[in-house]
C-alpha positions as CSV (number, residue, x, y, z in Angstrom):
1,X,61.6,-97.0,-16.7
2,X,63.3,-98.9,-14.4
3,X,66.9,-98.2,-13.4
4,X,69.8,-100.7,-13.1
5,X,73.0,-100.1,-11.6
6,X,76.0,-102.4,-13.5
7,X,78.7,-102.7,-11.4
8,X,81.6,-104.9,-12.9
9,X,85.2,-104.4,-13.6
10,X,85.5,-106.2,-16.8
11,X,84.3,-103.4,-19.2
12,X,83.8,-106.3,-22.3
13,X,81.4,-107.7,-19.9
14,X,79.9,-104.6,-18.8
15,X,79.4,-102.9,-22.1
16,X,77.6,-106.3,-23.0
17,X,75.4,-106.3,-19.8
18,X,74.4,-102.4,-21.1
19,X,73.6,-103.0,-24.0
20,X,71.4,-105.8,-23.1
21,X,69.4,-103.9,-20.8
22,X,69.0,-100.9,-23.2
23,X,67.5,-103.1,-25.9
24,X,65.4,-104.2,-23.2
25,X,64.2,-100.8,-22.4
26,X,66.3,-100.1,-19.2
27,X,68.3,-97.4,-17.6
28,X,71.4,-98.0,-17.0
29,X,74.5,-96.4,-14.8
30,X,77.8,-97.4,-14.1
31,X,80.3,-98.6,-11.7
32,X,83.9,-100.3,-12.4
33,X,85.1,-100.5,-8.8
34,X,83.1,-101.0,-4.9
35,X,84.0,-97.4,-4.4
36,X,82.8,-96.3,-7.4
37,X,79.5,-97.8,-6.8
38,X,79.2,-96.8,-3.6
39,X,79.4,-92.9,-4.4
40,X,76.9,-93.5,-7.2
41,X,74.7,-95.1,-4.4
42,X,74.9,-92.4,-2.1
43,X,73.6,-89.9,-5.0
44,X,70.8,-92.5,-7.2
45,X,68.2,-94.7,-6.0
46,X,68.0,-97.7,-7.8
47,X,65.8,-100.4,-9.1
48,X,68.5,-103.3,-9.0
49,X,72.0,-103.8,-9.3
50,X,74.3,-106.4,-10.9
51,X,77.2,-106.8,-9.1
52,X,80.4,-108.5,-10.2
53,X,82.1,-109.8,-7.2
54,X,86.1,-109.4,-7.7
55,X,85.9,-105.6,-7.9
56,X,89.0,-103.4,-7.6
57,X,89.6,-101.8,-4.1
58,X,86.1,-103.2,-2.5
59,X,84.9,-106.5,-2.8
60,X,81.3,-107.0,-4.2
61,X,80.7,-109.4,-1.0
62,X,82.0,-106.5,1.0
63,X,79.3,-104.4,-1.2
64,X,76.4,-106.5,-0.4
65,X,76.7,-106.2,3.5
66,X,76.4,-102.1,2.9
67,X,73.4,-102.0,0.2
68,X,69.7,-101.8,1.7
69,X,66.1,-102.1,0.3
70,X,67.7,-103.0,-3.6
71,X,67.6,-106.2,-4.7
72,X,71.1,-107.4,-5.6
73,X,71.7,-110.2,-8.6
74,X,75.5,-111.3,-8.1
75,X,77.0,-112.5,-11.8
76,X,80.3,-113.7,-10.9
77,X,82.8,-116.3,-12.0
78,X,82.8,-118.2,-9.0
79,X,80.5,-120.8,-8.9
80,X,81.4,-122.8,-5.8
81,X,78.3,-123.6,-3.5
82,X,79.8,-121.7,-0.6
83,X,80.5,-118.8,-2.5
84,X,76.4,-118.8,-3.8
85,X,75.0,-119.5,0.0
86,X,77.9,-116.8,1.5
87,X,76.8,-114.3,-0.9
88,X,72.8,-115.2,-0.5
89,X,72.9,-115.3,2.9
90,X,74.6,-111.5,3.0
91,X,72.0,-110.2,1.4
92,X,72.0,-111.2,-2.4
93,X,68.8,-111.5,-3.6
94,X,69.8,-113.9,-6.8
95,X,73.5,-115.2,-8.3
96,X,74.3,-116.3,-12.1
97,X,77.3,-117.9,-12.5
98,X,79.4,-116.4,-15.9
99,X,79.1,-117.0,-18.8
100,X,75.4,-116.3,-18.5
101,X,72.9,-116.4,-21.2
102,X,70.7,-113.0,-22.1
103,X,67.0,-114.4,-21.9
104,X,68.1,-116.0,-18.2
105,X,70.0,-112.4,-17.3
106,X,66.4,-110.8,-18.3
107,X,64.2,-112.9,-16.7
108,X,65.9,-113.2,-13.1
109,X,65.6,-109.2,-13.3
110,X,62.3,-109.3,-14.3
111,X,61.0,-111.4,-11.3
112,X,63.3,-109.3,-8.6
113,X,61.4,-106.1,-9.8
114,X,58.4,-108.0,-9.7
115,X,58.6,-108.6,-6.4
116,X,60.0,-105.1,-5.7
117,X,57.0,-104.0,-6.5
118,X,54.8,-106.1,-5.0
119,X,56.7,-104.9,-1.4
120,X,55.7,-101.5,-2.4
121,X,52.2,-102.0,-3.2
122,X,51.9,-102.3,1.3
123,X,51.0,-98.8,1.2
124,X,48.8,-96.2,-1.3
125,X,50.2,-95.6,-4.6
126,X,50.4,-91.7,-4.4
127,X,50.8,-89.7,-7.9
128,X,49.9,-85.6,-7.9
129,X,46.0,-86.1,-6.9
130,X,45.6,-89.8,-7.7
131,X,46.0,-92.2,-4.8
132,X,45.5,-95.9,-5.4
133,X,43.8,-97.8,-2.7
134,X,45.7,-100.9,-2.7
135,X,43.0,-102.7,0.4
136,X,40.4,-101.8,-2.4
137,X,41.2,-101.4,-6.1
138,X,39.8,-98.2,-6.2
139,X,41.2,-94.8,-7.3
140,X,40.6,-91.6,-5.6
141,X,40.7,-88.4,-7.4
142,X,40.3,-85.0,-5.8
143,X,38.8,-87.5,-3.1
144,X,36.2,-88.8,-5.2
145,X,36.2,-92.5,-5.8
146,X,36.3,-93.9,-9.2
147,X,35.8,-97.7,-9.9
148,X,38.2,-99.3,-12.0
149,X,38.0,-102.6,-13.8
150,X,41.0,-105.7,-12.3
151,X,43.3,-105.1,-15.7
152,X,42.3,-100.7,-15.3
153,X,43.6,-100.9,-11.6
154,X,46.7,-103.0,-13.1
155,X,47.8,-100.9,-15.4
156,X,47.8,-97.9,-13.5
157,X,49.4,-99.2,-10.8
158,X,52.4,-100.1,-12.8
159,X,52.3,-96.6,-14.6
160,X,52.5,-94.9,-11.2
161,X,55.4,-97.6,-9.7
162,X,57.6,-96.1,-13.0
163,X,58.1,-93.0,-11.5
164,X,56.3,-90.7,-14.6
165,X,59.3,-92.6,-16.8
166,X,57.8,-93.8,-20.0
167,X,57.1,-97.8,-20.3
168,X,57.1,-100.0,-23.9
169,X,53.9,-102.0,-24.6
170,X,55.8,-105.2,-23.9
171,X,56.8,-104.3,-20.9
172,X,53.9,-102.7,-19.4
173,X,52.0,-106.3,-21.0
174,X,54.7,-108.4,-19.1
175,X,54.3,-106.4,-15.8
176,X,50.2,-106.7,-16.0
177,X,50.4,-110.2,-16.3
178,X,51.1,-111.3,-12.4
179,X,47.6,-109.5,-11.8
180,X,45.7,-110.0,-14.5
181,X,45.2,-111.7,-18.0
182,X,42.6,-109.9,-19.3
183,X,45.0,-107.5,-21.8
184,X,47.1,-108.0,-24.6
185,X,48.8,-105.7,-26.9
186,X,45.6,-104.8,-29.2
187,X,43.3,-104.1,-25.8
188,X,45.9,-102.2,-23.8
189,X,45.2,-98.6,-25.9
190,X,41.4,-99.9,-25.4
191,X,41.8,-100.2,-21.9
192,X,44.4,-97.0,-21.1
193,X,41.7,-95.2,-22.9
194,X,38.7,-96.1,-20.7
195,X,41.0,-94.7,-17.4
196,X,41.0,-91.8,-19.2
197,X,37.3,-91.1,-19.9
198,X,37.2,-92.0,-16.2
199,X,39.6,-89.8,-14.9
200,X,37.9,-86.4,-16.8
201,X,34.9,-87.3,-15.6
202,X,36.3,-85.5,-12.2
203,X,39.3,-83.9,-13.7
204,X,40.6,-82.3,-16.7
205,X,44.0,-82.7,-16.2
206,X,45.8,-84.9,-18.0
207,X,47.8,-88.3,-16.3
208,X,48.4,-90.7,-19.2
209,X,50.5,-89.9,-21.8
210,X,51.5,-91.6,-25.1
211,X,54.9,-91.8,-26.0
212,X,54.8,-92.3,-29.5
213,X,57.4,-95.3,-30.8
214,X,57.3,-96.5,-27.0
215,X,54.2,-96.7,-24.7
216,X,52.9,-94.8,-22.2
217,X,54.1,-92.5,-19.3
218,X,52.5,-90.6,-16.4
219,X,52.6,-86.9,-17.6
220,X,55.2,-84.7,-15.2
């Protein structure tokens, strides 16, 4: 599950911004101030963070310049031009201007963690004896190669990229789909099932597990 650190002053907006990302499955942690965030960001690693910009004691503009290798969405007030291209060109990966709507709040997140995760995908997905070959679409277990079918390789990948945290249906669905359209909701058990059968055929340790009322998970 993917964590999003909320960092916004105005705690009517913030509890809103929560609970929106909870329904949609989220994690979320919290920041009212710049130096509040900060301390959270030397402790957590993050997804993505929403960032307010007229913070108490440090500017989210002066926030910006410190953050590295997390995408930032800026939802602020301010919706001058030069205020979008200063904050953009700081480091900002996206800026809503408030009031925002829900579905838009949802779907600029979804396409910064899509492309978070493309940027890791540069290397081999590594989880306990599984590596992914990213060059090749091909798993190696205990060394041994196992083929796996475009949507297979798909939804592992994504299981793996969420860090053994358990993933809804939907979401898993909605990641899948920039790789593949070969899956829907009634296919997915069929398909998470068939990486199974593969997987013991080397091993008889378990990887996927089903989280009942949510999805699936990488087992710890």
């Amino acid at each position: 599950m993917f964590k999003i650190l909320i960092i916004e002053d105005d705690i009517s907006i913030h509890n809103m911004i929560e609970e929106i990302l909870k329904n949609h499955g989220y994690i979320t942690y919290n920041a009212y101030s710049g130096t509040e965030a900060m301390l959270l960001l030397e402790k957590e690693k993050y997804d993505l963070i929403l960032l307010d910009l007229m913070l108490p004691a440090m500017s989210g503009e002066e926030l910006i310049k410190t953050v590295k290798d997390i995408p930032i969405i800026v939802l602020s007030a301010k919706i001058s031009p030069e205020d979008k291209v200063k904050c953009l060109m700081s480091g900002a990966n996206d800026y809503i201007t408030k009031p925002f709507d829900a579905s838009e709040l949802i779907a600029r997140i979804e396409v910064q963690l899509r492309q978070k995760n493309k940027h890791k995908l540069t290397e081999n997905l590594k989880y306990k004896n599984l590596e992914l070959l990213n060059d090749k679409h091909t798993l190696l277990l205990n060394n041994e190669k196992v083929n796996l079918t475009k949507t297979e390789y798909a939804i592992l990948k994504q299981l793996i990229l969420n860090n053994g945290q358990a993933i809804t249906k939907n979401k898993l669905l909605d990641l899948i789909s920039l790789d593949t359209e070969d899956c829907d909701e009634n296919s997915l058990k069929v398909h998470i099932s068939n990486i199974r059968k593969k997987i013991r055929k080397i091993s008889d340790e378990n990887y996927i597990e089903s989280v009942w009322g949510i999805g699936f998970k990488m087992c710890d």
